[in-house]
XYZ file of C-alpha atoms in Angstrom:
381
model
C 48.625 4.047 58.918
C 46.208 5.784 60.686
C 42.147 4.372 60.727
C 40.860 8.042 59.741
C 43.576 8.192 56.957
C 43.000 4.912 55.605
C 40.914 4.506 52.436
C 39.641 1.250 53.570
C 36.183 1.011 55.964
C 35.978 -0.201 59.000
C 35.355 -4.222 59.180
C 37.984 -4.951 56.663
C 40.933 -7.154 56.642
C 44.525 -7.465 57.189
C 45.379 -8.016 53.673
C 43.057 -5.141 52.401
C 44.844 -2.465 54.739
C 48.349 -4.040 53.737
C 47.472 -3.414 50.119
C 45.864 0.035 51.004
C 49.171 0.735 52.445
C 50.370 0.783 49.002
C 47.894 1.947 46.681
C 44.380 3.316 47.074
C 41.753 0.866 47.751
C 39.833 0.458 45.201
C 36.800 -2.309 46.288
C 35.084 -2.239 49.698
C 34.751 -6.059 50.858
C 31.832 -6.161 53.364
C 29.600 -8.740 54.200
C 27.006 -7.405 51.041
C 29.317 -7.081 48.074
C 31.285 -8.808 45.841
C 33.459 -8.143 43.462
C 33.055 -8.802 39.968
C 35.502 -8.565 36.638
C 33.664 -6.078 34.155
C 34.332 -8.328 31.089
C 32.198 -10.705 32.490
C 29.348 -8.165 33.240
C 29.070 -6.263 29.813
C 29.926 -9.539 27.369
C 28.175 -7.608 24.552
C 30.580 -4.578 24.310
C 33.911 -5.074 22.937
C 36.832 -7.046 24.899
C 38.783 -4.235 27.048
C 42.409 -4.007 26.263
C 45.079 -5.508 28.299
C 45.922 -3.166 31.218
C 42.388 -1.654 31.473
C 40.776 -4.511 32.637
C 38.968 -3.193 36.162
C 36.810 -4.257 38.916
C 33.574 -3.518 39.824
C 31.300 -3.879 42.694
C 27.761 -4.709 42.490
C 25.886 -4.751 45.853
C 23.409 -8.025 45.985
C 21.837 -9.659 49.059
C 23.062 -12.981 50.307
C 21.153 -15.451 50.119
C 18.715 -14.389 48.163
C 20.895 -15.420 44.591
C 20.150 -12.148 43.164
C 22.157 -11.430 39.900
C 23.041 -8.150 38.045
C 20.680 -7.362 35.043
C 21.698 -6.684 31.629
C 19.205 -4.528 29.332
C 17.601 -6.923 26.632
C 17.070 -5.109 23.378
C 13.350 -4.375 22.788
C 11.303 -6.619 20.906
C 10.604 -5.455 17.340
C 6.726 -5.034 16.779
C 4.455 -7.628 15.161
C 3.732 -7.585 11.817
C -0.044 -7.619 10.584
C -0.344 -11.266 8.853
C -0.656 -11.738 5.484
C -2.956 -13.935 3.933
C -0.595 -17.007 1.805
C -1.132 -19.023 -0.742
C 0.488 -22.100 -1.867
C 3.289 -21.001 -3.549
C 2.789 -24.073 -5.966
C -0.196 -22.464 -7.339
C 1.391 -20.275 -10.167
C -0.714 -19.306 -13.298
C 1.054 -20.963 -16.748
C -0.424 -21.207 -19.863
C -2.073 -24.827 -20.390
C -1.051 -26.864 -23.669
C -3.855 -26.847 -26.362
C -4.317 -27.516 -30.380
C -5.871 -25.384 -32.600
C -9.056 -26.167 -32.949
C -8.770 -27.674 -36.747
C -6.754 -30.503 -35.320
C -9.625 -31.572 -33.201
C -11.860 -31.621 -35.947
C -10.000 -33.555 -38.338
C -9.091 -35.975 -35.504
C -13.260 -36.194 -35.349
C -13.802 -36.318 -38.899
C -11.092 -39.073 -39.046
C -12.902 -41.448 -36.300
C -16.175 -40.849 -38.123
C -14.213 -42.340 -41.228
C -13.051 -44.828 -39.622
C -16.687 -45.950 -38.123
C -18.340 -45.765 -41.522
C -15.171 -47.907 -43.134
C -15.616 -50.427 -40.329
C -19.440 -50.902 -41.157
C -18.414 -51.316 -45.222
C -16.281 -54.101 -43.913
C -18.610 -55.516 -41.909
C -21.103 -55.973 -44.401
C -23.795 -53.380 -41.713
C -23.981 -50.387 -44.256
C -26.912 -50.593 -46.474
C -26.333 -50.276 -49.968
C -28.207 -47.098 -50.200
C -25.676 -45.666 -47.895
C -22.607 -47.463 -49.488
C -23.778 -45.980 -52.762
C -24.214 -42.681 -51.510
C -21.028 -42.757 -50.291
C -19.322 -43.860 -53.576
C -18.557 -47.245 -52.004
C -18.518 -50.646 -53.924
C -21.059 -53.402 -52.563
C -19.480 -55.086 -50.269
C -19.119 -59.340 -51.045
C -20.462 -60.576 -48.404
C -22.968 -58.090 -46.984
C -25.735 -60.800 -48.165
C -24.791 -63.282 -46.156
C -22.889 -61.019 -43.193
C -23.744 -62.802 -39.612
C -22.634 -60.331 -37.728
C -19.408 -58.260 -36.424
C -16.373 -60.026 -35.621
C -13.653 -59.468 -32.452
C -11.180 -57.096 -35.524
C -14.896 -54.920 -36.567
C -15.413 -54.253 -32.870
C -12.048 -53.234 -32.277
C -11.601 -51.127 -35.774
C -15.168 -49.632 -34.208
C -14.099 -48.201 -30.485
C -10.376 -46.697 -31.726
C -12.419 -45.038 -34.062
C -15.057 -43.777 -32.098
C -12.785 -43.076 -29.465
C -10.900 -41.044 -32.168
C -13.798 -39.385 -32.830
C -14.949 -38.485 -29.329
C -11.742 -36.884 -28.268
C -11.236 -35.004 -31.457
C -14.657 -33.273 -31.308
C -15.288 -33.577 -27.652
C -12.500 -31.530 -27.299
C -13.288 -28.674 -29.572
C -13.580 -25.450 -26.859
C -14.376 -21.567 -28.195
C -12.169 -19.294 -26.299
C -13.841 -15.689 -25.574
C -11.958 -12.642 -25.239
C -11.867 -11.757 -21.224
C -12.264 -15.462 -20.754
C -10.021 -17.941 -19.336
C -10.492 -21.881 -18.344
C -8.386 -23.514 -15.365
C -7.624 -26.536 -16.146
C -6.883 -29.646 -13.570
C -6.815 -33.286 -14.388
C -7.463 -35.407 -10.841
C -7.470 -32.328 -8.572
C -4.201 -31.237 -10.472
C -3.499 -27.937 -11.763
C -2.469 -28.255 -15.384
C -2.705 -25.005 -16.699
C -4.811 -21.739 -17.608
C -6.572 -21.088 -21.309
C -6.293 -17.222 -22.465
C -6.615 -17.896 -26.411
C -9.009 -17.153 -28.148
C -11.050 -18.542 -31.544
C -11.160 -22.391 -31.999
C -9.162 -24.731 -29.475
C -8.542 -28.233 -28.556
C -8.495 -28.801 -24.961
C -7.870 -32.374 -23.858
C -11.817 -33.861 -22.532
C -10.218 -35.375 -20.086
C -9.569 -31.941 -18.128
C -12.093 -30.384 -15.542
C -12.655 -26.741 -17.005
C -13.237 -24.082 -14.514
C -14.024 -20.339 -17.017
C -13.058 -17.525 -14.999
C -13.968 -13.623 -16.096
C -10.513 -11.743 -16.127
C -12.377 -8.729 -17.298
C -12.188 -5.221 -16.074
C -15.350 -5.928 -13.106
C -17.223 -3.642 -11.074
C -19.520 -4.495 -7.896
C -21.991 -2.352 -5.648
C -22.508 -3.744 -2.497
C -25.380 -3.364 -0.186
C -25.287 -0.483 2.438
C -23.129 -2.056 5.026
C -22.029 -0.848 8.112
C -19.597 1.698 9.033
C -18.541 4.721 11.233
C -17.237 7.954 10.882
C -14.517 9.584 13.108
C -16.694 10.259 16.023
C -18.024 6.597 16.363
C -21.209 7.234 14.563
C -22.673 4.344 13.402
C -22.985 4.731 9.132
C -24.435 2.813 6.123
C -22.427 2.794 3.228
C -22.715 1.732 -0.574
C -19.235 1.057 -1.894
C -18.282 0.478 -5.361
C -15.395 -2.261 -6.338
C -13.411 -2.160 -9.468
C -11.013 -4.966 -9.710
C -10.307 -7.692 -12.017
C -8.952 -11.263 -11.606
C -5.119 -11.201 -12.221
C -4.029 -14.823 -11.886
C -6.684 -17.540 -12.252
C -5.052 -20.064 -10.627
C -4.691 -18.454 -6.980
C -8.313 -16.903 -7.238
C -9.937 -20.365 -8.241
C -7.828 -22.612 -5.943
C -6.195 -20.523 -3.612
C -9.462 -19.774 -2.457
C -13.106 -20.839 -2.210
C -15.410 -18.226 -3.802
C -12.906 -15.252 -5.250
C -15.869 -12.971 -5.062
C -17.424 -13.557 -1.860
C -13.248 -12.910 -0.670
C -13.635 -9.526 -2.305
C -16.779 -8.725 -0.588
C -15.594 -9.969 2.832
C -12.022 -7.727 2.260
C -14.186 -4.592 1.841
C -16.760 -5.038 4.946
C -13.633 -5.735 6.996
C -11.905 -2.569 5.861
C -14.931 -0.255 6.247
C -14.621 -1.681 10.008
C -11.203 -0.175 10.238
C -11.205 2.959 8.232
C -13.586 5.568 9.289
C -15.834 7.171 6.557
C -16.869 10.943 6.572
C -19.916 11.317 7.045
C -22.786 13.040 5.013
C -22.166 16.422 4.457
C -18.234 16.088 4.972
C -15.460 17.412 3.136
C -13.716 16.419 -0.568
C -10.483 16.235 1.278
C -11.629 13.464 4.287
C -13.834 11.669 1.641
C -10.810 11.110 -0.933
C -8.577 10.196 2.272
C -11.236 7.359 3.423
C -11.129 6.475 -0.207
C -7.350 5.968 -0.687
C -7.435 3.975 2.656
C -9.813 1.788 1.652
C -8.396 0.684 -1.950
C -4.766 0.190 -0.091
C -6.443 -2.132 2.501
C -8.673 -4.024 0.040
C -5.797 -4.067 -2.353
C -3.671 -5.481 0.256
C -5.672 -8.398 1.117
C -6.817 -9.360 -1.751
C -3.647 -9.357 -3.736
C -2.221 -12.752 -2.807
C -5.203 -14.398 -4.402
C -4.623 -13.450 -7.458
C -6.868 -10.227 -7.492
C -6.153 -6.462 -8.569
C -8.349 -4.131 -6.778
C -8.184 -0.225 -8.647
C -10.461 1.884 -6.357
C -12.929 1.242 -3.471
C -15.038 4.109 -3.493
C -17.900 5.252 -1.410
C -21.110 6.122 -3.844
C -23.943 6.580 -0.897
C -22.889 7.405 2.868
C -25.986 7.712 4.962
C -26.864 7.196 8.867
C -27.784 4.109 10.267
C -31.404 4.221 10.874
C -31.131 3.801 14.970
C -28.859 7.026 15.246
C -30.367 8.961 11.550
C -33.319 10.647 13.679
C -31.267 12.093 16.136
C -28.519 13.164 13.850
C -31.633 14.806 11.598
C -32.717 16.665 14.299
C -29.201 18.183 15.525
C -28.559 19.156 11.700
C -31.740 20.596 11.768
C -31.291 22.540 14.972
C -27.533 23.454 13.885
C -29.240 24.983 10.581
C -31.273 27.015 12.524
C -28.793 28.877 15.081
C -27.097 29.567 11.979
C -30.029 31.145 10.320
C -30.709 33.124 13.315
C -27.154 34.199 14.197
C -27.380 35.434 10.679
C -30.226 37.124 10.358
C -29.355 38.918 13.570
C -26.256 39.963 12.261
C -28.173 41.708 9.360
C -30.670 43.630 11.542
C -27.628 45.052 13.895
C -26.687 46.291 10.349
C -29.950 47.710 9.215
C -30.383 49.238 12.557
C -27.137 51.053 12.717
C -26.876 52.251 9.621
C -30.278 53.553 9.943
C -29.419 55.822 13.082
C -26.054 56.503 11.864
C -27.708 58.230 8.687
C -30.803 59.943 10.461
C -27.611 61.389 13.014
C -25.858 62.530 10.336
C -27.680 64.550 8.351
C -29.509 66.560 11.063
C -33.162 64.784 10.367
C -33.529 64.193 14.168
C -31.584 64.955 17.410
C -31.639 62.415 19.772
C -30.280 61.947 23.115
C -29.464 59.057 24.750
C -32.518 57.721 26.462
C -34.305 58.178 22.427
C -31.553 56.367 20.735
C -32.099 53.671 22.787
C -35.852 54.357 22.363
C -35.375 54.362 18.455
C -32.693 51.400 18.411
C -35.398 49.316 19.898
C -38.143 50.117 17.973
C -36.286 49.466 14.866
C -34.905 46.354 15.968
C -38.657 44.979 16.515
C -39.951 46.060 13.230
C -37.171 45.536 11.251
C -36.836 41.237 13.102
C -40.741 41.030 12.927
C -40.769 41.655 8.660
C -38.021 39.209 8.224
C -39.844 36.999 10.288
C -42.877 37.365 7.910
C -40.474 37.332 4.671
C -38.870 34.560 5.919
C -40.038 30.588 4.896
């Protein structure tokens, strides 16, 4: 075959222009290419079907190792971190008696101390007879308490120290968290008389409706203008156990969530609209709400009671208000004398009182403009 009619470039081989002799050529070998099966290339895609499997070149540089790239898929974007708690830490309600069990265990060891002095022959006869107890036989010559008084004497005091050393009054919107050797054993809602073991550390907790003010702390509005801000906090304490062990001091956590969202949500500032106000507002609550939830606390509204300047940037902003009040005034009260002043010549032209050509219009226009700016300059404040 001829060289010009051959599909196959010049500095191929034998072989290659036998084959070409047959069929078209479909892979230039030079000293820069390779060839490489497409399966192998796109491993992702599905497997081609028998028959359709086909070549393809990719150019690379000897030497130099270079391989074909394959498109990664993009990385999906980072999530903001959540605060966690222990997942252990799960509010459940704490096993207690009523509180008439405690006191009859009390009045029981209290019994059972005066019956042990009877029997030792310690309780005057006074007391004995007060009591409606016999004389005991041998109080006159009693020498003293024996191993079975001292023992009858500490299960009943002990008796009596865990019956009414336990007696608790539980409060409505008051709850205990109880722990026993740094373990969590359980939260108190009830209310009225309880028994509570002694042995348990108490912490009360208020899981009442709450609301806090917080000092003016700082902010900004859209523009970057530094702000101070007085914020009001309703929330309440949803489960004890994460707000007083999942975390050091729930309240300080509250404060800290709101100064860190006023950081990221800008607050209109004074003199704003309804609209951008109630906007900073929702904001707020969902970021406050949002990091505050997984310790156990419900945050209703963040709202804004008092947004002022900050006092480095409040003069200047004082006097542009100021100066933006005034080239309003003035726009307007020149708006009102173009008024007067044209309807003024436009009724003296009309009905025939004067006749005026151009250079006394003016004339006119301009002496009516003075008088009319200099008395609502005197009228004025």
């Amino acid at each position: 075959m001829d060289r010009t009619e051959s599909p196959v470039f010049e500095g191929a081989d034998p072989a290659s222009e036998r084959s070409a002799a047959g069929r078209p050529a479909r892979v230039i070998r030079t000293e820069g290419t390779t060839e490489i099966p497409v399966h192998l290339l796109f491993r992702d895609g599905p497997d081609p079907a028998p028959g359709r499997l086909r070549s393809a070149v990719v150019g690379r540089r000897q030497g130099t190792g270079e391989q074909p790239r394959l498109r990664r898929p993009a990385a999906a974007p980072a999530r903001p971190s959540v605060p966690r708690v222990d997942p252990e830490l799960v509010e459940r309600p704490a096993r207690v008696l009523p509180g008439g069990a405690g006191a009859l265990a009390g009045a029981c060891g209290v019994a059972g101390c005066v019956a042990t002095s009877w029997w030792a022959g310690v309780l005057p006869s006074s007391a004995a007879a007060a009591l409606g107890l016999p004389a005991h036989a041998g109080a006159a010559g009693a020498a003293g308490l024996g191993p079975a008084q001292w023992a009858a004497y500490a299960a009943a005091g002990a008796l009596g120290l865990f019956g009414f050393g336990g007696l608790a009054r539980g409060r409505t919107g008051r709850a205990w968290v109880l722990g026993l050797f740094g373990r969590y054993r359980g939260t108190v809602r009830r209310t009225g008389l309880l028994w509570v073991n002694p042995l348990l550390l108490r912490r009360r907790v208020d899981v009442r409706l709450r609301h806090w003010r917080s000092e003016p702390m700082q902010a900004a509005d859209r523009g970057g203008v530094a702000l101070r801000v007085v914020v009001l906090v309703v929330w309440r304490v949803r489960d004890t156990v994460r707000a007083t062990l999942g975390v050091e001091d729930h309240e300080a956590y509250v404060r800290e969530c709101v100064e860190a969202a006023l950081h990221r949500v800008p607050v209109e500032a004074p003199g704003g609209t309804d609209g951008a106000a109630d906007a900073a507002q929702d904001a707020l609550t969902r970021l406050v709400a949002a990091d505050a939830g997984p310790v156990g606390i419900e945050v209703f509204a963040v709202r804004p009671v008092r947004v002022e300047y900050a006092p480095e940037v409040a003069a200047a902003m004082h006097r542009r208000r100021i100066a933006a009040l005034d080239a309003r005034h003035r726009a307007s009260m020149l708006t009102s004398v173009v008024d007067s002043v044209e309807d003024t010549v436009t009724r003296l032209t009309l009905r025939g009182l004067v006749e005026l050509d151009d250079h006394e219009r003016k004339a006119l226009v301009k002496d009516l403009t003075v008088a009319f700016c200099a008395g609502r300059g005197e009228a004025g404040p």
